[in-house]
Coordinates of C-alpha atoms in Angstrom, one line a residue:
Chain S
M1206 CA -16.7 12.5 -38.9
A1207 CA -14.0 10.5 -37.3
E1208 CA -13.9 10.7 -33.1
E1209 CA -11.5 12.8 -31.7
N1210 CA -8.0 11.2 -31.0
R1211 CA -7.7 10.2 -27.1
I1212 CA -4.3 12.0 -26.5
Q1213 CA -3.0 14.9 -28.5
A1214 CA 0.0 16.7 -27.6
E1215 CA 1.2 19.3 -29.5
A1216 CA 4.6 20.6 -29.5
V1217 CA 5.1 19.9 -26.0
S1218 CA 8.0 21.2 -24.2
Y1219 CA 8.9 20.7 -20.8
T1220 CA 11.4 21.7 -18.6
Y1221 CA 12.5 20.7 -14.8
E1222 CA 12.7 23.7 -12.3
E1223 CA 16.4 24.1 -12.1
A1224 CA 17.0 22.6 -14.8
E1225 CA 18.7 24.6 -17.8
T1226 CA 17.9 22.2 -21.1
P1227 CA 14.4 21.1 -21.8
A1228 CA 13.7 17.7 -20.8
L1229 CA 12.0 17.1 -23.2
S1230 CA 11.5 19.5 -27.0
Q1231 CA 8.7 20.2 -29.5
V1232 CA 7.1 16.4 -29.6
S1233 CA 3.9 16.3 -30.7
L1234 CA 2.0 12.8 -30.5
A1235 CA -1.6 11.8 -31.2
V1236 CA -3.6 8.6 -30.3
K1237 CA -6.5 7.4 -32.2
P1238 CA -9.2 5.9 -30.2
G1239 CA -8.1 1.6 -30.5
E1240 CA -4.5 2.3 -30.9
F1241 CA -1.5 0.8 -29.1
V1242 CA 1.3 3.4 -29.4
A1243 CA 5.0 2.5 -28.1
V1244 CA 7.4 5.2 -26.8
L1245 CA 10.8 3.8 -27.5
G1246 CA 13.6 5.3 -25.9
H1247 CA 16.5 5.3 -22.9
N1248 CA 16.8 6.3 -19.8
G1249 CA 17.1 9.9 -19.4
S1250 CA 15.7 10.5 -22.9
G1251 CA 12.2 12.1 -21.6
K1252 CA 9.9 9.7 -22.3
S1253 CA 9.1 9.5 -19.1
T1254 CA 8.6 13.5 -18.8
L1255 CA 6.3 12.6 -21.6
A1256 CA 3.9 9.9 -19.9
K1257 CA 3.8 12.3 -16.7
L1258 CA 2.5 15.2 -19.2
L1259 CA 0.0 13.0 -20.9
N1260 CA -2.3 13.1 -17.7
A1261 CA -1.7 16.8 -16.1
L1262 CA 0.8 15.3 -13.7
Y1263 CA 2.9 17.7 -15.8
V1264 CA 1.8 20.7 -17.3
P1265 CA 3.8 21.5 -20.5
T1266 CA 6.6 24.7 -20.5
E1267 CA 4.9 25.3 -23.8
G1268 CA 3.1 23.3 -26.2
R1269 CA 0.0 22.1 -24.8
V1270 CA -2.1 18.6 -24.5
L1271 CA -5.2 17.3 -25.0
V1272 CA -7.2 14.3 -23.3
C1273 CA -10.0 13.3 -24.8
G1274 CA -10.6 17.3 -25.7
M1275 CA -9.6 18.6 -22.5
D1276 CA -6.5 20.5 -21.8
T1277 CA -4.7 19.5 -19.2
R1278 CA -3.4 23.0 -18.2
D1279 CA -7.1 23.8 -16.8
D1280 CA -7.6 22.4 -13.5
D1281 CA -11.2 22.3 -13.4
R1282 CA -11.0 19.1 -15.7
L1283 CA -7.9 17.5 -13.8
W1284 CA -10.0 14.7 -11.9
D1285 CA -12.1 14.0 -15.2
I1286 CA -8.6 13.8 -17.4
R1287 CA -6.6 11.5 -14.8
R1288 CA -9.6 9.0 -14.9
A1289 CA -9.5 9.3 -18.8
A1290 CA -6.1 8.8 -19.2
G1291 CA -5.1 5.9 -16.2
M1292 CA -1.4 5.8 -15.5
I1293 CA 0.3 2.5 -14.1
F1294 CA 4.5 2.8 -13.2
Q1295 CA 7.5 1.3 -12.9
N1296 CA 7.6 0.3 -10.0
P1297 CA 4.7 -2.3 -8.7
D1298 CA 5.2 -2.1 -5.3
N1299 CA 5.0 1.7 -5.3
Q1300 CA 1.6 2.1 -6.7
I1301 CA -0.1 -0.2 -4.2
V1302 CA -2.2 1.7 -1.8
A1303 CA -4.0 -0.5 0.3
T1304 CA -3.8 -3.5 2.0
L1305 CA -5.6 -5.4 0.5
V1306 CA -5.6 -6.3 -3.1
R1307 CA -9.8 -5.5 -3.5
E1308 CA -9.2 -2.4 -1.3
D1309 CA -6.8 -1.0 -3.7
V1310 CA -8.9 -1.6 -7.1
A1311 CA -11.3 0.5 -4.8
F1312 CA -9.1 3.3 -4.0
G1313 CA -9.4 5.1 -7.5
L1314 CA -13.3 4.5 -7.3
E1315 CA -13.5 5.8 -3.9
N1316 CA -11.4 9.1 -4.8
L1317 CA -14.3 9.6 -7.5
G1318 CA -16.8 9.3 -5.3
V1319 CA -18.6 6.5 -6.5
P1320 CA -21.6 5.0 -4.5
H1321 CA -20.9 1.2 -2.4
D1322 CA -23.1 -1.4 -4.4
E1323 CA -21.3 0.2 -8.1
M1324 CA -18.1 0.0 -6.5
V1325 CA -18.2 -3.6 -5.7
E1326 CA -19.6 -4.4 -9.0
R1327 CA -17.0 -2.6 -11.1
I1328 CA -14.3 -3.7 -8.5
D1329 CA -15.3 -7.4 -9.5
R1330 CA -15.5 -6.6 -13.2
A1331 CA -11.7 -5.1 -13.2
L1332 CA -10.5 -8.2 -11.3
E1333 CA -12.0 -10.4 -14.2
A1334 CA -10.6 -8.2 -16.2
V1335 CA -7.2 -8.8 -15.7
H1336 CA -7.6 -12.5 -14.3
M1337 CA -7.1 -11.9 -10.7
T1338 CA -10.2 -12.7 -9.1
A1339 CA -9.3 -15.7 -7.1
Y1340 CA -6.6 -12.9 -4.9
A1341 CA -9.1 -10.2 -4.5
A1342 CA -8.8 -11.2 -0.6
T1343 CA -4.8 -11.5 -0.6
A1344 CA -2.6 -8.7 0.6
P1345 CA -0.5 -7.6 -2.0
H1346 CA 3.6 -8.1 -0.6
M1347 CA 2.1 -11.6 -1.5
L1348 CA 1.6 -11.0 -4.7
S1349 CA 4.6 -11.6 -7.9
G1350 CA 5.7 -8.2 -9.9
G1351 CA 3.3 -9.5 -12.7
Q1352 CA 0.2 -9.9 -10.4
K1353 CA 0.9 -6.5 -8.5
Q1354 CA 1.1 -4.4 -11.8
R1355 CA -1.9 -6.9 -12.9
V1356 CA -3.2 -5.3 -9.8
A1357 CA -2.1 -1.8 -10.5
I1358 CA -3.7 -2.1 -13.9
A1359 CA -7.0 -3.4 -12.2
G1360 CA -7.1 -0.4 -10.2
I1361 CA -7.1 2.2 -13.3
L1362 CA -9.9 -0.3 -15.4
A1363 CA -12.2 0.1 -12.8
M1364 CA -12.3 3.7 -13.2
T1365 CA -13.0 3.2 -16.8
P1366 CA -10.3 5.4 -18.4
L1367 CA -10.2 5.8 -22.6
C1368 CA -6.8 5.6 -22.2
L1369 CA -3.9 3.2 -20.3
I1370 CA -0.7 5.2 -20.2
A1371 CA 2.3 2.8 -19.2
D1372 CA 5.0 4.0 -17.6
E1373 CA 8.2 0.8 -18.3
A1374 CA 5.1 -1.0 -16.5
T1375 CA 7.7 -4.1 -16.7
A1376 CA 11.0 -2.7 -16.3
M1377 CA 11.3 -4.4 -12.6
L1378 CA 9.7 -8.3 -13.9
D1379 CA 11.3 -10.9 -15.0
P1380 CA 10.4 -12.4 -18.1
S1381 CA 7.3 -13.9 -17.6
G1382 CA 6.0 -11.3 -15.5
R1383 CA 6.3 -8.9 -18.9
R1384 CA 4.5 -11.3 -20.7
E1385 CA 1.9 -11.7 -18.3
V1386 CA 1.3 -7.7 -18.0
L1387 CA 1.8 -7.5 -21.8
D1388 CA -0.6 -9.8 -22.5
T1389 CA -2.9 -8.5 -20.3
V1390 CA -2.6 -4.9 -21.7
H1391 CA -2.6 -5.9 -25.1
R1392 CA -6.2 -7.9 -24.4
L1393 CA -7.7 -4.8 -23.2
N1394 CA -6.8 -2.6 -25.7
R1395 CA -8.1 -5.3 -28.3
E1396 CA -11.7 -6.4 -26.4
E1397 CA -12.1 -3.1 -24.5
G1398 CA -10.8 -0.6 -27.2
I1399 CA -8.8 1.1 -25.0
S1400 CA -5.9 3.3 -26.4
V1401 CA -2.4 2.7 -25.3
V1402 CA 0.7 4.1 -24.9
W1403 CA 3.3 1.6 -24.0
I1404 CA 6.3 3.4 -22.4
T1405 CA 9.3 1.1 -23.2
H1406 CA 13.0 0.4 -24.0
F1407 CA 12.4 -3.0 -24.6
M1408 CA 12.4 -3.0 -28.4
E1409 CA 10.6 -6.9 -28.6
E1410 CA 7.7 -4.9 -26.5
A1411 CA 7.7 -2.0 -29.0
A1412 CA 7.1 -4.2 -31.7
T1413 CA 4.0 -5.9 -30.7
A1414 CA 2.4 -2.0 -31.0
D1415 CA 0.4 -0.4 -34.3
R1416 CA 2.7 2.3 -34.2
V1417 CA 6.5 3.6 -32.8
V1418 CA 7.8 6.5 -31.4
V1419 CA 11.3 6.9 -31.1
V1420 CA 12.2 9.3 -28.3
S1421 CA 16.2 10.7 -28.1
D1422 CA 17.5 13.5 -26.0
G1423 CA 14.1 14.8 -25.7
Q1424 CA 13.1 14.7 -29.4
T1425 CA 11.0 12.4 -31.5
V1426 CA 13.6 10.8 -33.8
L1427 CA 11.2 8.5 -35.5
S1428 CA 7.8 7.4 -36.0
G1429 CA 5.8 4.9 -37.9
T1430 CA 5.3 1.0 -37.9
P1431 CA 7.0 -1.3 -35.7
R1432 CA 8.4 -2.4 -39.6
E1433 CA 8.8 1.0 -41.2
V1434 CA 11.0 1.7 -37.4
F1435 CA 13.3 -1.4 -36.8
T1436 CA 14.4 -1.6 -40.8
E1437 CA 16.0 2.2 -39.9
V1438 CA 18.8 0.4 -38.7
E1439 CA 21.4 3.1 -39.0
K1440 CA 19.6 5.7 -37.6
M1441 CA 18.4 3.6 -34.6
R1442 CA 22.1 2.3 -34.0
E1443 CA 23.3 6.4 -34.2
I1444 CA 20.9 6.7 -31.5
H1445 CA 22.3 3.4 -29.7
L1446 CA 19.0 1.5 -29.9
D1447 CA 18.9 -2.4 -30.8
V1448 CA 17.0 -3.4 -33.4
P1449 CA 15.7 -6.7 -34.0
H1450 CA 18.7 -8.9 -34.9
M1451 CA 16.6 -9.5 -38.2
A1452 CA 15.8 -6.6 -39.0
D1453 CA 20.0 -6.4 -38.6
L1454 CA 21.0 -9.3 -40.4
A1455 CA 19.3 -8.2 -43.4
K1456 CA 20.9 -4.8 -42.7
R1457 CA 24.1 -6.9 -43.5
L1458 CA 23.1 -9.1 -46.1
R1459 CA 22.0 -5.7 -48.9
D1460 CA 24.8 -4.2 -47.6
A1461 CA 26.9 -7.1 -49.6
G1462 CA 25.4 -6.9 -52.3
M1463 CA 21.8 -9.6 -51.4
P1464 CA 18.9 -7.9 -53.0
L1465 CA 16.7 -8.6 -50.2
R1466 CA 13.4 -6.8 -49.7
E1467 CA 12.8 -4.5 -47.0
G1468 CA 10.9 -4.7 -43.8
I1469 CA 12.1 -8.3 -42.7
L1470 CA 12.0 -8.9 -38.9
S1471 CA 11.1 -12.0 -38.1
V1472 CA 13.4 -15.8 -38.4
D1473 CA 10.1 -16.8 -40.8
E1474 CA 10.5 -13.6 -43.1
M1475 CA 14.1 -13.6 -43.5
T1476 CA 14.0 -17.9 -44.0
E1477 CA 11.1 -17.0 -46.8
E1478 CA 12.9 -14.7 -48.5
V1479 CA 16.6 -16.4 -48.5
C1480 CA 14.8 -19.3 -50.3
R1481 CA 12.9 -17.3 -52.4
L1482 CA 16.5 -15.5 -53.6
L1483 CA 18.3 -18.7 -53.1
C1484 CA 16.0 -21.2 -55.5
P1485 CA 13.5 -18.7 -57.8
S1486 CA 11.7 -21.1 -59.0
N1487 CA 9.7 -21.7 -56.3
Chain K
M120 CA 9.9 -15.4 6.6
L121 CA 8.8 -12.2 6.2
K122 CA 6.0 -13.5 3.7
N123 CA 3.5 -14.4 6.0
I124 CA 4.0 -11.3 9.6
T125 CA 0.9 -10.7 11.2
L126 CA 1.1 -6.9 12.4
G127 CA 0.5 -5.8 16.1
Q128 CA -1.3 -8.1 18.2
Y129 CA -4.2 -9.3 16.3
Y130 CA -5.1 -13.0 16.0
P131 CA -7.4 -14.0 13.0
V132 CA -9.8 -15.9 13.9
D133 CA -13.9 -15.9 13.1
S134 CA -15.5 -14.7 16.5
W135 CA -18.8 -12.8 17.8
V136 CA -16.1 -10.3 19.2
H137 CA -14.2 -10.0 15.8
R138 CA -17.0 -9.3 13.4
L139 CA -18.4 -6.3 16.0
D140 CA -18.2 -3.0 14.9
P141 CA -14.1 -1.8 15.6
R142 CA -16.1 1.9 16.7
V143 CA -17.7 -0.2 19.4
K144 CA -15.4 -2.3 20.5
I145 CA -13.3 1.1 21.0
L146 CA -15.3 2.6 22.8
L147 CA -16.6 -0.1 24.9
T148 CA -12.9 -0.7 25.5
I149 CA -12.7 2.6 26.9
A150 CA -16.0 2.2 29.2
L151 CA -13.9 -1.2 30.9
I152 CA -11.0 1.1 31.2
V153 CA -13.7 3.8 33.0
A154 CA -14.7 0.5 35.1
V155 CA -11.8 -0.8 36.0
F156 CA -10.8 2.7 37.9
L157 CA -14.3 2.3 40.0
V158 CA -13.6 -0.7 41.6
R159 CA -12.9 -0.1 45.3
S160 CA -12.1 -4.2 46.0
M161 CA -10.5 -7.0 45.0
V162 CA -13.9 -8.6 45.0
G163 CA -14.5 -6.1 42.3
Y164 CA -11.2 -7.4 40.0
A165 CA -12.7 -10.7 40.5
I166 CA -15.8 -9.5 38.5
L167 CA -14.4 -7.7 35.7
L168 CA -11.8 -10.5 35.2
T169 CA -14.6 -13.1 35.0
F170 CA -16.3 -10.9 32.6
I171 CA -13.0 -10.9 30.3
F172 CA -12.5 -14.8 30.7
L173 CA -16.3 -14.5 29.2
A174 CA -15.3 -12.5 26.5
S175 CA -12.0 -14.2 25.6
C176 CA -14.0 -16.9 25.3
L177 CA -16.5 -15.8 22.9
A178 CA -14.0 -14.6 21.1
N179 CA -12.0 -17.9 20.5
V180 CA -9.2 -16.6 22.0
P181 CA -6.9 -18.4 24.5
F182 CA -6.5 -16.6 27.5
R183 CA -2.8 -17.4 28.5
L184 CA -2.5 -14.6 25.2
M185 CA -4.3 -12.0 26.8
I186 CA -1.9 -12.8 30.5
K187 CA 0.7 -12.5 27.6
G188 CA 0.4 -9.6 26.9
L189 CA 1.3 -8.4 29.7
K190 CA 5.6 -9.6 29.6
P191 CA 6.4 -6.9 28.7
L192 CA 5.1 -4.9 31.3
R193 CA 6.6 -6.9 34.3
F194 CA 9.1 -4.6 35.5
I195 CA 6.6 -1.7 35.6
L196 CA 4.2 -4.1 37.8
I197 CA 6.5 -5.4 39.9
L198 CA 7.9 -1.6 40.8
T199 CA 4.2 -0.3 41.1
F200 CA 4.0 -3.5 43.3
L201 CA 7.6 -2.8 45.3
L202 CA 7.1 1.3 45.2
N203 CA 3.3 1.0 47.1
L204 CA 4.4 -2.1 49.5
F205 CA 7.5 -0.1 51.4
F206 CA 6.1 3.5 51.1
Q207 CA 2.8 3.6 51.8
S208 CA 1.9 6.7 53.3
G209 CA -0.9 6.6 55.5
G210 CA -1.7 8.5 58.7
G211 CA -2.5 7.2 62.0
E212 CA -1.9 3.4 64.1
Q213 CA -0.9 0.9 61.5
E214 CA -1.1 -3.1 62.2
I215 CA 2.6 -4.0 61.1
L216 CA 3.1 -7.3 59.4
V217 CA 7.2 -6.9 58.8
H218 CA 9.6 -5.0 60.4
W219 CA 13.0 -5.4 59.8
W220 CA 16.4 -2.8 59.4
I221 CA 15.1 0.2 57.9
I222 CA 12.1 -1.9 55.9
T223 CA 8.1 -1.9 57.5
I224 CA 5.4 -3.6 55.7
T225 CA 1.6 -1.9 57.1
R226 CA -1.3 -4.7 56.4
A227 CA -2.6 -1.4 54.4
G228 CA 0.9 -1.2 52.5
L229 CA 0.4 -4.7 51.3
R230 CA -3.6 -4.3 50.4
Q231 CA -2.7 -1.1 48.4
A232 CA 0.6 -2.8 46.9
V233 CA -1.7 -6.0 45.5
F234 CA -4.4 -2.8 44.9
F235 CA -2.8 -1.1 42.5
S236 CA -0.8 -3.9 40.6
A237 CA -3.7 -5.7 39.6
R238 CA -5.5 -2.5 38.5
L239 CA -2.3 -1.6 36.3
A240 CA -2.5 -5.8 35.2
L241 CA -6.4 -5.4 34.1
L242 CA -6.2 -2.2 32.6
V243 CA -3.6 -4.0 30.3
I244 CA -5.9 -7.0 29.4
C245 CA -8.7 -5.0 29.1
T246 CA -7.1 -3.3 26.0
S247 CA -5.4 -6.6 24.5
L248 CA -9.0 -7.8 24.3
M249 CA -9.9 -5.5 22.0
T250 CA -6.0 -5.3 20.0
L251 CA -6.5 -9.4 19.9
T252 CA -10.2 -9.5 17.9
T253 CA -10.0 -6.1 15.9
S254 CA -6.9 -6.1 12.8
P255 CA -5.2 -2.8 12.6
I256 CA -7.4 -1.5 9.3
Q257 CA -10.4 -2.1 10.9
L258 CA -8.7 -0.3 14.4
S259 CA -7.8 2.6 11.8
D260 CA -11.4 2.5 10.5
G261 CA -13.0 3.0 13.8
I262 CA -10.6 5.9 14.9
E263 CA -11.1 7.7 12.0
L264 CA -15.0 7.7 11.8
L265 CA -15.2 8.0 15.6
L266 CA -12.9 11.5 15.1
S267 CA -14.7 12.7 11.6
P268 CA -16.4 15.0 13.8
L269 CA -13.6 16.6 15.3
K270 CA -12.8 17.9 11.3
I271 CA -15.2 20.5 12.4
I272 CA -12.2 21.7 14.4
H273 CA -10.1 20.7 11.3
F274 CA -8.7 17.9 13.1
P275 CA -7.2 15.6 10.1
A276 CA -8.6 12.5 11.2
H277 CA -9.3 11.0 7.2
E278 CA -5.5 12.1 6.6
L279 CA -4.0 10.4 9.5
A280 CA -6.5 7.2 9.2
M281 CA -4.6 7.0 5.2
M282 CA -1.0 7.5 6.9
M283 CA -2.2 4.7 9.2
S284 CA -3.0 2.4 6.7
I285 CA -0.5 3.4 3.9
A286 CA 2.0 2.3 7.3
L287 CA 0.7 -1.0 7.7
R288 CA 0.8 -1.6 3.4
F289 CA 4.4 -0.9 3.5
I290 CA 5.7 -2.3 7.0
P291 CA 5.8 -5.9 5.3
T292 CA 7.6 -4.1 1.6
L293 CA 9.9 -2.3 4.1
L294 CA 10.9 -5.3 6.2
E295 CA 11.5 -7.6 2.8
E296 CA 13.5 -4.6 1.8
A297 CA 15.8 -4.7 5.3
D298 CA 16.5 -7.8 5.1
K299 CA 17.4 -8.0 1.6
I300 CA 19.9 -4.9 2.5
M301 CA 21.1 -6.9 5.5
K302 CA 22.2 -9.8 3.4
A303 CA 23.5 -7.5 0.4
Q304 CA 25.9 -5.4 3.3
M305 CA 26.7 -9.0 5.3
A306 CA 28.0 -10.6 1.7
R307 CA 30.3 -7.0 2.0
G308 CA 31.8 -8.3 4.8
A309 CA 29.0 -6.0 7.4
D310 CA 28.6 -7.9 10.7
F311 CA 26.0 -7.3 12.5
E312 CA 25.8 -9.5 15.5
S313 CA 28.9 -9.2 17.5
G314 CA 30.1 -6.7 19.7
N315 CA 28.6 -5.0 22.2
L316 CA 25.2 -3.1 22.1
I317 CA 27.1 0.3 20.5
K318 CA 29.1 -1.2 18.0
R319 CA 26.1 -2.9 17.2
A320 CA 24.0 0.3 16.9
K321 CA 26.4 1.1 15.2
A322 CA 26.8 -2.0 12.6
M323 CA 23.2 -0.4 12.0
V324 CA 24.2 2.2 10.1
P325 CA 24.8 1.2 7.1
L326 CA 21.5 -0.8 7.1
L327 CA 19.3 2.1 7.9
V328 CA 21.0 4.7 5.3
P329 CA 19.8 2.8 2.3
L330 CA 16.6 2.1 3.6
F331 CA 15.2 5.3 4.5
V332 CA 16.5 6.4 0.8
S333 CA 14.6 3.8 -0.6
A334 CA 11.3 4.8 2.1
F335 CA 11.8 8.5 0.4
R336 CA 12.0 7.9 -2.8
R337 CA 8.5 4.8 -1.8
A338 CA 7.0 8.0 -1.1
G339 CA 7.8 10.4 -3.5
D340 CA 6.6 7.4 -6.1
L341 CA 3.4 6.9 -4.0
A342 CA 2.5 10.3 -3.8
M343 CA 2.4 10.5 -7.6
A344 CA 0.6 6.9 -8.2
M345 CA -2.2 8.2 -5.4
E346 CA -2.6 11.6 -7.1
A347 CA -2.7 9.4 -11.0
R348 CA -5.5 7.8 -9.5
C349 CA -7.2 10.9 -8.4
Y350 CA -6.4 10.9 -5.1
H351 CA -7.4 14.3 -3.1
G352 CA -7.9 14.0 0.4
G353 CA -10.9 12.7 2.0
E354 CA -13.5 15.4 0.5
G355 CA -16.3 13.5 -1.5
R356 CA -15.0 10.2 -1.1
T357 CA -16.9 7.0 -0.5
R358 CA -15.3 4.1 1.3
L359 CA -15.5 0.3 -0.2
R360 CA -15.2 -1.1 3.6
V361 CA -18.0 0.6 5.1
L362 CA -19.1 -0.2 8.9
K363 CA -22.4 -1.1 10.2
L364 CA -24.1 -1.4 13.7
T365 CA -26.0 -4.7 14.0
R366 CA -27.8 -6.3 17.1
H367 CA -25.0 -8.1 18.3
D368 CA -23.1 -4.5 18.7
L369 CA -26.0 -3.6 20.9
F370 CA -26.1 -6.7 22.8
A371 CA -22.3 -5.9 23.7
V372 CA -23.0 -2.5 24.8
I373 CA -25.9 -4.0 27.2
A374 CA -23.4 -6.5 28.8
V375 CA -20.6 -4.1 29.4
A376 CA -23.6 -2.1 30.5
L377 CA -24.3 -4.7 32.7
L378 CA -20.9 -5.2 33.8
I379 CA -20.6 -1.0 35.1
G380 CA -23.9 -1.1 37.1
V381 CA -22.6 -4.3 39.4
I382 CA -19.0 -2.5 39.2
I383 CA -21.3 0.7 40.5
L384 CA -22.7 -1.3 43.1
E385 CA -19.6 -2.9 44.6
R386 CA -18.4 0.3 44.9
A387 CA -21.6 1.2 47.0
A388 CA -21.2 -1.6 49.0
M389 CA -17.3 -0.7 49.5
P390 CA -17.2 2.4 50.9
D391 CA -14.0 2.4 52.9
G392 CA -11.6 1.6 50.2
W393 CA -9.6 -1.6 49.8
P394 CA -10.0 -4.1 52.0
L395 CA -8.0 -7.5 51.4

């Protein structure tokens, strides 16, 4: 039997108090073990609300969310759910609690009541996994944004999660910091088999996922592999989202009558396809 | 410029005194304060001062730093001195040192003035020995553990310490932000440096309002992040920083106990008060 889904959201709706229209309506999402799912959407599309529903920070007004089989409405399992689905947030400064890096990584473990010796071991391992061992005794305000986010990831990692939810974790970082954080998460996904829900508005980041879910106005609009999603140029335009340049170019060329194949995303693929069309002999 | 601020008075070197358990240091400081009040003569103060001087040598803290701690209190010290000097109330025959116009200085008045200002100065020096050698985070740990028996009467010892440590964590962040806002407002023509006190205080409004708004937003974010990491108060929590008493702590306790013993002897030897 296949392992159960790490996260399963079933027709979930959520309406904020005092709001008239739901921020999220009838959204379903399933994340398999080891899967990297990107949730792509604009500001106000409901993607952050979705993130907070996935680890019981919010409880759905309709539908239900299961984290490793545990219903987020079940108060008794609250801490198990949050341990299993760790979350990192957008602002790197506002999620670091302690005055030293290793003490911040310890925060979650202290909350879980992990014994001291085991705690030290798990902190060392977590810091090593995000390549921050050298900064264990540094004050967080001395670190760069990307480093702070990696510390936040280590803090989650120490709690041995099965799933990592990143709510626009790179939105406030510079390009090198973004690279650094995304690479770290990809590596953990590959090496430790941690499922990832990567919420973002950066199309390039979504393109690196196994699967992309596009949300707009609180609803799922598109879902599929990055290749499937990004070749839906018109649909993406409709909700004011960009597509990779080559997908755009391929669409225009096809509209102009060139019989290009579907699913072109990169410059290399485009070059190859154009060469194939121009010199069929090769 | 904000990158390397040190908080409070903490003098970050490694020493025997720095390594003492913060709980012990807090309790011993309280004991020293009691000792200051037990003293009855300048000889006693001399003994105390010598003890603190030796301790500062052990702590690798320059003694002048501790004297420097008196600077903010200079007005209070001077006031204490003058009030005692002029308004010494003592009955009976008094030896008058100076008598000019309405000012009368008696020998007892002078004694009392010196004695009380010395007492005040020593109180400050004793406590700065602790604050110079204990980092704020250690202090908050020490306070939490010392106050934790009060949890029985629902005193929020853990919450207090958590608040202190979060404050310590965010001071550099907020300072950095204040600096950024200040520059942004200056770029738009705000003037923080000229004018009288009231004008300058008013100029702070466009700095403080955004700073407060952002502090509240940060607080909201942080609360959410803490909850996401399973924070649910002090119950069932373990700690990474564990405080352990060592034999060095015992030595420190013995040293202070001996000092208090000497002070009590001195007090017994000077039953009639404060000879100069």
